[in-house]
PDB file of C-alpha atoms in Angstrom:
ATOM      1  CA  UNK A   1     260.271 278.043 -27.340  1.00 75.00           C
ATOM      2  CA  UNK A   2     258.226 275.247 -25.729  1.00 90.00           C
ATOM      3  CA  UNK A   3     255.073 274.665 -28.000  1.00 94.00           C
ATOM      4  CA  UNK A   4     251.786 273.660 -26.938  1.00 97.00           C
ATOM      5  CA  UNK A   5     248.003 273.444 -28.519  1.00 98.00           C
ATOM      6  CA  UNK A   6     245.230 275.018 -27.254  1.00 98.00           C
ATOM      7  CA  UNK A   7     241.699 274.049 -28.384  1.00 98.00           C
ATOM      8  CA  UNK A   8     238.800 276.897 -27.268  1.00 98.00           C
ATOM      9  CA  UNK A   9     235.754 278.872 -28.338  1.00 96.00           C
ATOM     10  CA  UNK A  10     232.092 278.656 -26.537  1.00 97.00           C
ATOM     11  CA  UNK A  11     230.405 276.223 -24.835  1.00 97.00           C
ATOM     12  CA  UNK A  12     228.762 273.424 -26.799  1.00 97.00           C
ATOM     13  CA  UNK A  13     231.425 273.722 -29.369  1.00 97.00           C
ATOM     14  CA  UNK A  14     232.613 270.513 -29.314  1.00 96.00           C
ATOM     15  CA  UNK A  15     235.836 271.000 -27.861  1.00 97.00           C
ATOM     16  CA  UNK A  16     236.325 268.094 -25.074  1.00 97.00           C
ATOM     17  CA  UNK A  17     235.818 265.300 -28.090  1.00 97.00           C
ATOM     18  CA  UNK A  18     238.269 267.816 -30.337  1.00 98.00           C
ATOM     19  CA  UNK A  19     241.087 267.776 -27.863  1.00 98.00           C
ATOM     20  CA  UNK A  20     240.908 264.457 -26.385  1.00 98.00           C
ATOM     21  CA  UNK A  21     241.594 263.475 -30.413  1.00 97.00           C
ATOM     22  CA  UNK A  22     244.492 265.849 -30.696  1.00 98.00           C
ATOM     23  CA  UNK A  23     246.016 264.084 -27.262  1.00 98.00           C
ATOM     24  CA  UNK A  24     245.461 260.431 -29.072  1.00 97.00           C
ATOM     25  CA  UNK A  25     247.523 261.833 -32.024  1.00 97.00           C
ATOM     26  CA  UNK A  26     250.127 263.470 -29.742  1.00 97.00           C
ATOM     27  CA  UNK A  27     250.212 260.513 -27.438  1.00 97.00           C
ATOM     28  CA  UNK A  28     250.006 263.856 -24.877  1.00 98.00           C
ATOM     29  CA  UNK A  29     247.010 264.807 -22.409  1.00 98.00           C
ATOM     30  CA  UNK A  30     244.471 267.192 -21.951  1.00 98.00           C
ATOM     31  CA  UNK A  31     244.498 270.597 -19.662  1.00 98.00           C
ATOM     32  CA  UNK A  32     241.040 271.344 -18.638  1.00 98.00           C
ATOM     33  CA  UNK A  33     240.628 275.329 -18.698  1.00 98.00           C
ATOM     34  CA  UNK A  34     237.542 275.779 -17.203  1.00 97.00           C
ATOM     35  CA  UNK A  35     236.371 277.614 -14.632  1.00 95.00           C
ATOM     36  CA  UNK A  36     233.698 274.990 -13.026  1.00 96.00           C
ATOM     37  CA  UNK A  37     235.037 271.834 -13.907  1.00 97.00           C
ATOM     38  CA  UNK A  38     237.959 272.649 -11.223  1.00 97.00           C
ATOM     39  CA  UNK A  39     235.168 271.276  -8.998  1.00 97.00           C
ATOM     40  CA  UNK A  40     234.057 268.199  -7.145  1.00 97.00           C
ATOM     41  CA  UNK A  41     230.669 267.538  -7.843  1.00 96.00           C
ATOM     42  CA  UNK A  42     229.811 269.862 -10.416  1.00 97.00           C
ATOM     43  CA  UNK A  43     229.477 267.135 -12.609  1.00 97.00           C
ATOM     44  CA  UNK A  44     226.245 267.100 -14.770  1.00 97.00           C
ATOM     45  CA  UNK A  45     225.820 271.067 -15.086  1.00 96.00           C
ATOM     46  CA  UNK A  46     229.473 271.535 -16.432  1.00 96.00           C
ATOM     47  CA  UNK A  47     229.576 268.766 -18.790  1.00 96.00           C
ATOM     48  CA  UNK A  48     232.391 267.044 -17.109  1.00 97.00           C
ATOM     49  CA  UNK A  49     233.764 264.611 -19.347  1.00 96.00           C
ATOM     50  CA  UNK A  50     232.865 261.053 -17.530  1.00 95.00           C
ATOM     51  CA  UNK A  51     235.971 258.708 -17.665  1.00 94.00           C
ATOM     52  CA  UNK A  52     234.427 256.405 -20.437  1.00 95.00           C
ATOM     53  CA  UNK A  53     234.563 260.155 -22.388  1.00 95.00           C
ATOM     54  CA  UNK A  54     238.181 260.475 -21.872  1.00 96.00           C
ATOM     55  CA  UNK A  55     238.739 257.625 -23.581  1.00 94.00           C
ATOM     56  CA  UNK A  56     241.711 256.326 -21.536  1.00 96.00           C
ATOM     57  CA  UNK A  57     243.948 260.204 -21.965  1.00 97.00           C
ATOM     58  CA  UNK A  58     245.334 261.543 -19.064  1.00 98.00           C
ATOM     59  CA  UNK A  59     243.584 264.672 -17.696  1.00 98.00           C
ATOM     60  CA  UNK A  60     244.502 267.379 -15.440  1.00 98.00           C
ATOM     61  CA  UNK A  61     242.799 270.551 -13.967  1.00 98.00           C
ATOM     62  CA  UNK A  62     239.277 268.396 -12.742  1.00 98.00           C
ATOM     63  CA  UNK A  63     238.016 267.981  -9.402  1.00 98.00           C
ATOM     64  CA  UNK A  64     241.312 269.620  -7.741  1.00 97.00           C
ATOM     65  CA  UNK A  65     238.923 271.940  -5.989  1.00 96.00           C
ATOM     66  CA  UNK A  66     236.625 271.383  -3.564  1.00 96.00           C
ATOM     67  CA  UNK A  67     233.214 273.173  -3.939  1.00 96.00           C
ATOM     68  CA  UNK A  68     233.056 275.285  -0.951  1.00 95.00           C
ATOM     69  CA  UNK A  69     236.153 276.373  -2.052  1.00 92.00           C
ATOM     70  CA  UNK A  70     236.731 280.207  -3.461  1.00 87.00           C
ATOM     71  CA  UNK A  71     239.559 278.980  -6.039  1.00 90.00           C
ATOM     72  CA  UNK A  72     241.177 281.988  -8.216  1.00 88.00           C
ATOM     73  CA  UNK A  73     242.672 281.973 -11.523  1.00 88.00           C
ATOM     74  CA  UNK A  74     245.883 282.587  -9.252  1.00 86.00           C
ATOM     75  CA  UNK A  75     245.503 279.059  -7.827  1.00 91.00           C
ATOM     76  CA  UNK A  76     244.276 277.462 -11.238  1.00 94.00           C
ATOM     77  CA  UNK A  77     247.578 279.141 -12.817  1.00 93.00           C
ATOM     78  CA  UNK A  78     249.670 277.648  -9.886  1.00 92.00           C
ATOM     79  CA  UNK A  79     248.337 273.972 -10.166  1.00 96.00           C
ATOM     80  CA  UNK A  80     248.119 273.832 -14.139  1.00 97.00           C
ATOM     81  CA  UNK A  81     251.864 275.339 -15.159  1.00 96.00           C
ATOM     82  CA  UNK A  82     253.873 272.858 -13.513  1.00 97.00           C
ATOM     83  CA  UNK A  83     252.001 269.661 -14.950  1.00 97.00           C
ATOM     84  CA  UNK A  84     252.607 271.809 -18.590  1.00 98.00           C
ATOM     85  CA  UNK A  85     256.227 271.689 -17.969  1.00 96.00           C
ATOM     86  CA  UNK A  86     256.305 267.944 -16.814  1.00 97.00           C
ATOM     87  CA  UNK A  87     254.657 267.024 -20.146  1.00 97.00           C
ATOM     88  CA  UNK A  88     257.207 269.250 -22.230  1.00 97.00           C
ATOM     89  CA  UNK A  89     259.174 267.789 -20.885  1.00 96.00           C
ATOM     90  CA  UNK A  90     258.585 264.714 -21.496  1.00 97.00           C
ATOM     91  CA  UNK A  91     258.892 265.340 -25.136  1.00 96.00           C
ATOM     92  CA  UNK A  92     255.198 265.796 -25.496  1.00 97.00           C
ATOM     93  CA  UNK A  93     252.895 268.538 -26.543  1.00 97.00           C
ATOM     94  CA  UNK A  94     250.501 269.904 -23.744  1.00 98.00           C
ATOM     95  CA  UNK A  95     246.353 269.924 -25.181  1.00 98.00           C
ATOM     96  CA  UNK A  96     244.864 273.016 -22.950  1.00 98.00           C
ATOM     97  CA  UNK A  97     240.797 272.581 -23.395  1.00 98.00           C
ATOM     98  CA  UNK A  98     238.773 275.109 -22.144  1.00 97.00           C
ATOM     99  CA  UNK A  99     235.908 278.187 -22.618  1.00 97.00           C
ATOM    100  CA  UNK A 100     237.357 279.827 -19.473  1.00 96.00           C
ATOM    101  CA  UNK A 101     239.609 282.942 -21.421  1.00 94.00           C
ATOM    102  CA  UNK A 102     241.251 284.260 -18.259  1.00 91.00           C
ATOM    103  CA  UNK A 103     242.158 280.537 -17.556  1.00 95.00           C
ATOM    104  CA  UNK A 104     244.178 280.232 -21.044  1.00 96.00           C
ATOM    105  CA  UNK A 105     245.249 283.384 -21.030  1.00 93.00           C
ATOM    106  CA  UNK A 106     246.948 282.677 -17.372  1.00 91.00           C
ATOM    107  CA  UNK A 107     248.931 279.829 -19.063  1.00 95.00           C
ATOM    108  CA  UNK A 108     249.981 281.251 -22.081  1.00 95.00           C
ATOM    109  CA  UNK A 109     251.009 284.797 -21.092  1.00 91.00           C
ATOM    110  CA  UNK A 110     253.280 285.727 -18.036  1.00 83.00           C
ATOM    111  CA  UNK A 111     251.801 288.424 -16.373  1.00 70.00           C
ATOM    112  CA  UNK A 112     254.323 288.620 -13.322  1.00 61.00           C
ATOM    113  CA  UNK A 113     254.559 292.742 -13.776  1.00 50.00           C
ATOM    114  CA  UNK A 114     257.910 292.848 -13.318  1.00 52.00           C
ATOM    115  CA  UNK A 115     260.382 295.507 -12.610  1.00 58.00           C
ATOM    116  CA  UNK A 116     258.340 297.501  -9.890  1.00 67.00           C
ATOM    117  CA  UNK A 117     259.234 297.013  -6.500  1.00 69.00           C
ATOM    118  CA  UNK A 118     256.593 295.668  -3.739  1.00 73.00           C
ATOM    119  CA  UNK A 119     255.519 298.168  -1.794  1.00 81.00           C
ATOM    120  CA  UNK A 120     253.605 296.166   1.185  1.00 85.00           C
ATOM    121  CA  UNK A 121     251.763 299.054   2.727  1.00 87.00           C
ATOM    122  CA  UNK A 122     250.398 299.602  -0.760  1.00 88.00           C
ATOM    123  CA  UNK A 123     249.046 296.558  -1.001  1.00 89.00           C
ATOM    124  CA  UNK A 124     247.736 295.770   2.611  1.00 90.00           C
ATOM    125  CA  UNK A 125     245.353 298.585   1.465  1.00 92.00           C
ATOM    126  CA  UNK A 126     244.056 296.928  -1.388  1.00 91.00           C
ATOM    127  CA  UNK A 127     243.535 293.589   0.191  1.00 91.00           C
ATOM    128  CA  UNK A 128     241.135 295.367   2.843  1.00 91.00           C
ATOM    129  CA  UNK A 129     239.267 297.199   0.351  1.00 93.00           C
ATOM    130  CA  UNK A 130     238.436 293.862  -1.188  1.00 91.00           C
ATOM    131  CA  UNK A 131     237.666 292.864   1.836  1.00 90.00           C
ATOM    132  CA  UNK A 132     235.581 295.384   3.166  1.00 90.00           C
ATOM    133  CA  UNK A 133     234.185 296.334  -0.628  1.00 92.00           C
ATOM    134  CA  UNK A 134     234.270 293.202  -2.577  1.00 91.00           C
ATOM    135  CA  UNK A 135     236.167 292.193  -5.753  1.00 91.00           C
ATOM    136  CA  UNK A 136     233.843 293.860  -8.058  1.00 90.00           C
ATOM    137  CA  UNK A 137     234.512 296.921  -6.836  1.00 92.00           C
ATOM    138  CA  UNK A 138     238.330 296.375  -6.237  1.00 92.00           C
ATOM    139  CA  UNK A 139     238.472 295.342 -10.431  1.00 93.00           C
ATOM    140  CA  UNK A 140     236.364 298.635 -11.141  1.00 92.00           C
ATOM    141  CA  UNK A 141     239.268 301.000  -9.069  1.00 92.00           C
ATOM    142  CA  UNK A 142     241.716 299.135 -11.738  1.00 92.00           C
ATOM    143  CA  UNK A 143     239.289 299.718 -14.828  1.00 91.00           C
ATOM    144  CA  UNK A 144     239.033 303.738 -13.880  1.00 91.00           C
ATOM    145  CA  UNK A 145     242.997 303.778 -13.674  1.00 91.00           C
ATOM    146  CA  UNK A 146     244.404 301.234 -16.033  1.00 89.00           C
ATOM    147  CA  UNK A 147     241.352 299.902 -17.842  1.00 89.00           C
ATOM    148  CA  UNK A 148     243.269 297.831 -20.732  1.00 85.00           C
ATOM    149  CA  UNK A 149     244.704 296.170 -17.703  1.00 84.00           C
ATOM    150  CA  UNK A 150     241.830 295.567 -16.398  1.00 87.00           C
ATOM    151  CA  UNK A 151     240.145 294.071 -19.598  1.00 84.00           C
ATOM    152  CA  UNK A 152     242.582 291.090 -19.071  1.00 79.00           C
ATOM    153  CA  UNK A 153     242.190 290.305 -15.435  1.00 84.00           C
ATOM    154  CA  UNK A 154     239.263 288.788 -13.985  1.00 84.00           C
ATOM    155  CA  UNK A 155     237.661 290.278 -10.786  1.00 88.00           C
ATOM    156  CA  UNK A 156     237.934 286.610  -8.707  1.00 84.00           C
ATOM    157  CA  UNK A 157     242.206 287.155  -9.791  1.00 85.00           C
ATOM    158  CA  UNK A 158     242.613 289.371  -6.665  1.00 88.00           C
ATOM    159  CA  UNK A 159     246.110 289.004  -6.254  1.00 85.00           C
ATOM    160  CA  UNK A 160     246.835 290.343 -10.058  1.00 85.00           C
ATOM    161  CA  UNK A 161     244.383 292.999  -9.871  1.00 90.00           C
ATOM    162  CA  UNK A 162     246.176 294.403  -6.568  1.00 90.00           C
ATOM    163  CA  UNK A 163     249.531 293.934  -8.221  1.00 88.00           C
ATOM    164  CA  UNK A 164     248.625 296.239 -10.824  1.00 88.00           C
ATOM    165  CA  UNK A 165     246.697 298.985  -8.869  1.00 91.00           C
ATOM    166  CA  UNK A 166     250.327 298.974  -6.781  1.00 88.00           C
ATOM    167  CA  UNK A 167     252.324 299.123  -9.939  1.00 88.00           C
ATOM    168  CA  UNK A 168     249.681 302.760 -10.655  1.00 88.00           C
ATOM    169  CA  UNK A 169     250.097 303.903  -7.685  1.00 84.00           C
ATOM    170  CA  UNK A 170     254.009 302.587  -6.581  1.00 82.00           C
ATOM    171  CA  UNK A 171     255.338 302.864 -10.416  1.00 73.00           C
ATOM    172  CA  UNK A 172     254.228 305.666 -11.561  1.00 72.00           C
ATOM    173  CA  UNK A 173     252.662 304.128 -14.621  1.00 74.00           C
ATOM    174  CA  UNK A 174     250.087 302.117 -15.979  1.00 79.00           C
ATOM    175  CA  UNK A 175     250.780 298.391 -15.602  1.00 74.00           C
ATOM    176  CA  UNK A 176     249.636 298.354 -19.729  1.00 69.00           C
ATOM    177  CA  UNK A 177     252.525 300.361 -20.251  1.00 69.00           C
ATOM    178  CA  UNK A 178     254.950 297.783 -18.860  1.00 66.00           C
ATOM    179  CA  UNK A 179     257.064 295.276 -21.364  1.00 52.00           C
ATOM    180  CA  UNK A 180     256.340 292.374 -20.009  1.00 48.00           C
ATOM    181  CA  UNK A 181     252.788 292.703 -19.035  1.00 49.00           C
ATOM    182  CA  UNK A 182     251.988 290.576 -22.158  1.00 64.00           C
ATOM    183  CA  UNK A 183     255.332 288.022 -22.395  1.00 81.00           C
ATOM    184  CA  UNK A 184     254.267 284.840 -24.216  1.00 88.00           C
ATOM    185  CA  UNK A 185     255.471 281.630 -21.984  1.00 91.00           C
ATOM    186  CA  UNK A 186     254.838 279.415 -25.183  1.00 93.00           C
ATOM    187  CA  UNK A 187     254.711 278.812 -28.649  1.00 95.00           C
ATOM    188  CA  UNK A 188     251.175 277.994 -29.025  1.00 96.00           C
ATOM    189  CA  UNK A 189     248.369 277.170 -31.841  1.00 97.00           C
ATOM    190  CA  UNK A 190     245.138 277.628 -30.709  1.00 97.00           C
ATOM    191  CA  UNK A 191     241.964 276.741 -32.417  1.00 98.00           C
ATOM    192  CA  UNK A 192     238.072 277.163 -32.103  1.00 98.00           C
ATOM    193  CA  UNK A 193     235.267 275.686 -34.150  1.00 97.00           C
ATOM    194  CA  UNK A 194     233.234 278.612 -35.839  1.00 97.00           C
ATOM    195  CA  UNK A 195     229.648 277.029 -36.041  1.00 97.00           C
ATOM    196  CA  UNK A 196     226.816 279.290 -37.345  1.00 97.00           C
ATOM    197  CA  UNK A 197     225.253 280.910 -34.593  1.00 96.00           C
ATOM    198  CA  UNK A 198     222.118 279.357 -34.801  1.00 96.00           C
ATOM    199  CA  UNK A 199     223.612 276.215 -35.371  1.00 97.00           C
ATOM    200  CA  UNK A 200     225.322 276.721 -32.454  1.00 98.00           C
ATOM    201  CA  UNK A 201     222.362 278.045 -30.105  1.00 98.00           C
ATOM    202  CA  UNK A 202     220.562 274.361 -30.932  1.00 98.00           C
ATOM    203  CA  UNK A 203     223.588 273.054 -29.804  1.00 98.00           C
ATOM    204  CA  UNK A 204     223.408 274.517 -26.459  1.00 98.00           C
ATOM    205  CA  UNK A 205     219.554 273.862 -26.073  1.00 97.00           C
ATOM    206  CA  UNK A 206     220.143 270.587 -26.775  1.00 97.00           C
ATOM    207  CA  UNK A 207     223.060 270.153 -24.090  1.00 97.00           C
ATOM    208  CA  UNK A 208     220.453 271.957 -21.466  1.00 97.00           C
ATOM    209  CA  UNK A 209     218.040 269.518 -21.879  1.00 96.00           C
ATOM    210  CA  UNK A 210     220.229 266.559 -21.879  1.00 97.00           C
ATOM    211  CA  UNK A 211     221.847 268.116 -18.559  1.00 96.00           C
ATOM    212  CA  UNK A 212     217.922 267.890 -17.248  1.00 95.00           C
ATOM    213  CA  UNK A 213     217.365 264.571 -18.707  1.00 96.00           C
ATOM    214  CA  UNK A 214     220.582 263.413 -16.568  1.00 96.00           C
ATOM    215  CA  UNK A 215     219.786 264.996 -13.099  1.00 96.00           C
ATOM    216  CA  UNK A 216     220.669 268.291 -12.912  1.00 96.00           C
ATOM    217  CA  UNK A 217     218.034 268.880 -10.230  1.00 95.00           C
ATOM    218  CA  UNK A 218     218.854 266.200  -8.296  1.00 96.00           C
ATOM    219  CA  UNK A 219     222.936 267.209  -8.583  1.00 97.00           C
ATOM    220  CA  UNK A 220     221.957 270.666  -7.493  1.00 96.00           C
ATOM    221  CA  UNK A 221     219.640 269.542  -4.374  1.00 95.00           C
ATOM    222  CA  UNK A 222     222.657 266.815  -3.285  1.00 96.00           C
ATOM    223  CA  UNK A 223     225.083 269.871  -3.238  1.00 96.00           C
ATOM    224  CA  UNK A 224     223.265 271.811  -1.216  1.00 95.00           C
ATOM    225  CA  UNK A 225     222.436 268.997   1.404  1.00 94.00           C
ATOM    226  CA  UNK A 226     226.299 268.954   1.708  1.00 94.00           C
ATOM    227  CA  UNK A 227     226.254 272.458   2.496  1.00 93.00           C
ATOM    228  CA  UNK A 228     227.296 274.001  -0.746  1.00 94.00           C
ATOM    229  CA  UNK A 229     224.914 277.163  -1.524  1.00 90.00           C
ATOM    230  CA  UNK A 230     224.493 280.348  -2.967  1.00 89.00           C
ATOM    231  CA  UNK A 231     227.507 282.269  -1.174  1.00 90.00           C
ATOM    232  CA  UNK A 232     229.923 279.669  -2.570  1.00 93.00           C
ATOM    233  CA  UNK A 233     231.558 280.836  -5.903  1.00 90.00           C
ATOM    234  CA  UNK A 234     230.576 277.341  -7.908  1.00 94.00           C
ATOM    235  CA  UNK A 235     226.788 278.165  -7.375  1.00 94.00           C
ATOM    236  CA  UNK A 236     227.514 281.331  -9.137  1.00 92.00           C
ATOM    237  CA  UNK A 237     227.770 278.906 -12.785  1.00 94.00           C
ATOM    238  CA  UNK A 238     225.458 278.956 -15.407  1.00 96.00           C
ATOM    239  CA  UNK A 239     222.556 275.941 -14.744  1.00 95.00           C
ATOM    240  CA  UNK A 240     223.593 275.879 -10.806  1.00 96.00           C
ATOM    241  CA  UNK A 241     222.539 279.748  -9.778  1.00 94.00           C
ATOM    242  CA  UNK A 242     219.068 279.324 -11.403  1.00 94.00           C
ATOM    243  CA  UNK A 243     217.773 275.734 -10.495  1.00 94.00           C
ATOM    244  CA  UNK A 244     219.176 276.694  -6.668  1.00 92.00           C
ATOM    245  CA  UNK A 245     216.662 279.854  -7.091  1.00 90.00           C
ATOM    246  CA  UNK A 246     214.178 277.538  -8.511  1.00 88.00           C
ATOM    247  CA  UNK A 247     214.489 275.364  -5.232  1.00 86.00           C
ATOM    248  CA  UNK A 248     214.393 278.445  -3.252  1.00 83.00           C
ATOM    249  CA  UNK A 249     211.726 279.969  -4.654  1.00 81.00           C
ATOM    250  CA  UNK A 250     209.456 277.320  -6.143  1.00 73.00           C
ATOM    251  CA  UNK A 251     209.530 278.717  -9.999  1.00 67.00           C
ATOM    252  CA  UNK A 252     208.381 276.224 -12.519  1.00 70.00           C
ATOM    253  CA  UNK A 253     210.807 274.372 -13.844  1.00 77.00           C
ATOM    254  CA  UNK A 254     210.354 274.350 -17.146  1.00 78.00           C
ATOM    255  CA  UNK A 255     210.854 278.139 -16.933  1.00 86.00           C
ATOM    256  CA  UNK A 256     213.947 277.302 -15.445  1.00 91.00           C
ATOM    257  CA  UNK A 257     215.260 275.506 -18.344  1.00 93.00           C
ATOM    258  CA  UNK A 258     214.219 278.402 -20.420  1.00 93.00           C
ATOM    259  CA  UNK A 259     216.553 280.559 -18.842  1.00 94.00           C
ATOM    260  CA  UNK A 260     219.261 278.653 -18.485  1.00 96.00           C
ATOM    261  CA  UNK A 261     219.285 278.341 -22.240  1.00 97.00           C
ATOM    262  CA  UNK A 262     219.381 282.188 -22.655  1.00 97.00           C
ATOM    263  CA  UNK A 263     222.018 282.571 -19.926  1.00 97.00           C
ATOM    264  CA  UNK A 264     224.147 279.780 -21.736  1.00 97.00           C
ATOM    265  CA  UNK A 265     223.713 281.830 -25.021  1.00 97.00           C
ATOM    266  CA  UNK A 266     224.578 284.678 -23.722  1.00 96.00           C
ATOM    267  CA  UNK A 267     227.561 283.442 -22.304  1.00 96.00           C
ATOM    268  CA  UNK A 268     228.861 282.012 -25.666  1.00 97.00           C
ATOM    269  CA  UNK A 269     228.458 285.164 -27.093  1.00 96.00           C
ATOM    270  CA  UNK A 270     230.792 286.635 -24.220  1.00 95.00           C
ATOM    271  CA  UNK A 271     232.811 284.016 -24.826  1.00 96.00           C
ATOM    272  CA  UNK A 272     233.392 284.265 -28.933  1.00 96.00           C
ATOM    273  CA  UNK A 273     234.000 287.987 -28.078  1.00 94.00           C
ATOM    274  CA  UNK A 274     236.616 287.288 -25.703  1.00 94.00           C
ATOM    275  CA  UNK A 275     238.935 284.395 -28.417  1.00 95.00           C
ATOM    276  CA  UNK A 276     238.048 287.003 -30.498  1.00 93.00           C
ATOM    277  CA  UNK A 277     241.119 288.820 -29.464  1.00 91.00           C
ATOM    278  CA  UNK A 278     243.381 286.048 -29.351  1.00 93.00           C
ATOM    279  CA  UNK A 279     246.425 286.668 -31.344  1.00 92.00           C
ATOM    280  CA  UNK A 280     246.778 283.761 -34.020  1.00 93.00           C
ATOM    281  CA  UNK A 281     243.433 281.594 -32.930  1.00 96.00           C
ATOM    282  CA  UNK A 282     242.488 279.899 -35.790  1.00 97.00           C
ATOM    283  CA  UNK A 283     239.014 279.496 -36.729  1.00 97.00           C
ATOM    284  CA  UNK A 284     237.948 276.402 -38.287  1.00 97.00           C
ATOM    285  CA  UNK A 285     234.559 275.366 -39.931  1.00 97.00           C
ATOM    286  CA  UNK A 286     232.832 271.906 -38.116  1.00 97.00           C
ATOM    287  CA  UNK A 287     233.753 270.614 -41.309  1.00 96.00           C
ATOM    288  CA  UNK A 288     237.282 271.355 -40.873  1.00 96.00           C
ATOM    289  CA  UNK A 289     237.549 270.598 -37.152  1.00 96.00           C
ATOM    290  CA  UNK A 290     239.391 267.135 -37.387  1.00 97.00           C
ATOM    291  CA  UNK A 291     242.258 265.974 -35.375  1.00 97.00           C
ATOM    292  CA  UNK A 292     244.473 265.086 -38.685  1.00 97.00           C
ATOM    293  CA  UNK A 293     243.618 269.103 -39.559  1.00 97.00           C
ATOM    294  CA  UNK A 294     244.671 270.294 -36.195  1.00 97.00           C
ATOM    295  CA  UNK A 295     247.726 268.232 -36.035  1.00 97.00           C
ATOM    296  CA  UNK A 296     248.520 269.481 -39.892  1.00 95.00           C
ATOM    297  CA  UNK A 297     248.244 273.191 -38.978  1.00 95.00           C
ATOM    298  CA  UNK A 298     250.846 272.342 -35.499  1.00 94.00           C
ATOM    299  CA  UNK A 299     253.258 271.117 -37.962  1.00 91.00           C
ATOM    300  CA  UNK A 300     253.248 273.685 -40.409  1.00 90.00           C
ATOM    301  CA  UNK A 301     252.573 276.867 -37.693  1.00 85.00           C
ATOM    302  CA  UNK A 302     254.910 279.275 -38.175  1.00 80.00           C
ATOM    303  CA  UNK A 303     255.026 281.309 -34.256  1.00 72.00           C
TER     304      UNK A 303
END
């Protein structure tokens, strides 16, 4: 099977620097898997690697998406597999670098549902209940029915969570219960650096501040001139959704930054939980987290 590396975990782990090593050792590239990085202009807040960062590897998966744009795991799945199977085949090994789970999991896993017929009635119905309801509350009629499903879609994948609430209803069975709901598309290793939580909670203040230091403000105010705001899915991110309330509402600042440190916690906590229940991730020590480590482990993995 076609073998590729995945490097993970939560944010301010270290993982952009990690993978663009593993890619100079592979003489491969780097898959971005993350959810806001997809996006033009979200540069500062997301901690877009600047081209000087990327040190001269190929990357893939950043700014394909324009910010006004509602972009899906669906589409993120659609663009990223076919530029993994040019670089297997190419003799190379693929780096996917992300914090964005459902992103990963979208490459590594084929969740196609197979072997239930479309029923197109079926799913006009769904498609107008997310419309009329929202996706929240579309995910929520596949948690009450099929909630281990449910546990691996995200809300914003509506076309997967509508395939799977037609499988319940067409099938006559849980989507879970299906074979190939779970079919690995790759041999993969997949590592994360385990730093000490509070280690790792300095780490994240510090990136907040340095995102301040480097005009977050002023990247959030030029987005909305251009008519990006708070009904557009990127303003939604951690950093973006509270200095665009800030603006709006005139809160201090500094208060600002104080909550977008205990969002950005928070969310590495959600995150940890989620690689958690990766089958296989490795994780490594910051002492441990070298390229010549990594590439060590990918020859010696057994899959």
């Amino acid at each position: 099977m076609d073998k590729v590396l995945v490097i993970c975990g939560p944010t301010a782990s270290g993982k952009t620097s990690l993978a663009i090593d593993c890619a100079k050792k592979l003489d491969s590239a780097v898959i971005s898997a993350d959810s806001q990085i997809v996006y033009k202009g979200l540069d500062i807040g997301t901690a877009k690697p600047t081209l000087k960062e990327r040190a001269g590897v190929p990357h893939y998966m950043i700014d394909v998406a324009e910010p006004t744009c509602d972009y899906s795991v669906s589409d993120y799945c659609g663009q990223a597999l076919p530029i993994i199977y040019d670089i297997i085949n190419s003799g190379k090994v693929p780096v996917i670098c992300g914090g964005t789970g459902f992103y990963i999991n979208s490459l590594l896993f084929d969740f196609s549902y197979g072997g239930v017929a479309a029923d197109e009635a079926v799913r006009k119905k769904y498609y107008a209940i997310a419309e009329e309801h929202g996706k929240e509350y579309l995910h929520s009629l596949l948690e009450n029915i099929d909630p281990e499903s449910a546990a691996k879609l995200h809300p914003n994948d509506v076309k997967r969570v509508v395939r799977a609430l037609e499988i319940c209803e067409t099938g006559g069975k849980k989507k879970s219960d299906l074979a190939d709901g779970n079919t690995k598309r790759f041999d993969y290793l997949a590592v994360a650096v385990d730093y000490p939580r509070e280690e790792l909670y300095a780490r994240i203040e510090k990136r907040v501040d340095d995102m301040f230091d480097s005009g977050l403000v002023q990247e959030v105010k030029g987005l909305v001139s251009c008519g990006v705001n708070e009904t557009c899915r990127c303003m939604q991110a951690i950093g973006y959704k509270e200095v665009l309330e800030c603006l709006k509402n005139g809160d201090n600042q500094s208060t600002m930054r104080g909550i977008i440190k205990q969002n950005t916690r928070r969310y590495a906590k959600r995150q940890i939980t989620f690689f958690k229940k990766l089958n296989g991730l490795v994780w490594l020590k910051p002492q441990e987290a070298t390229a010549e480590n990594i590439m060590e482990l990918l020859n010696n993995a057994k899959y």
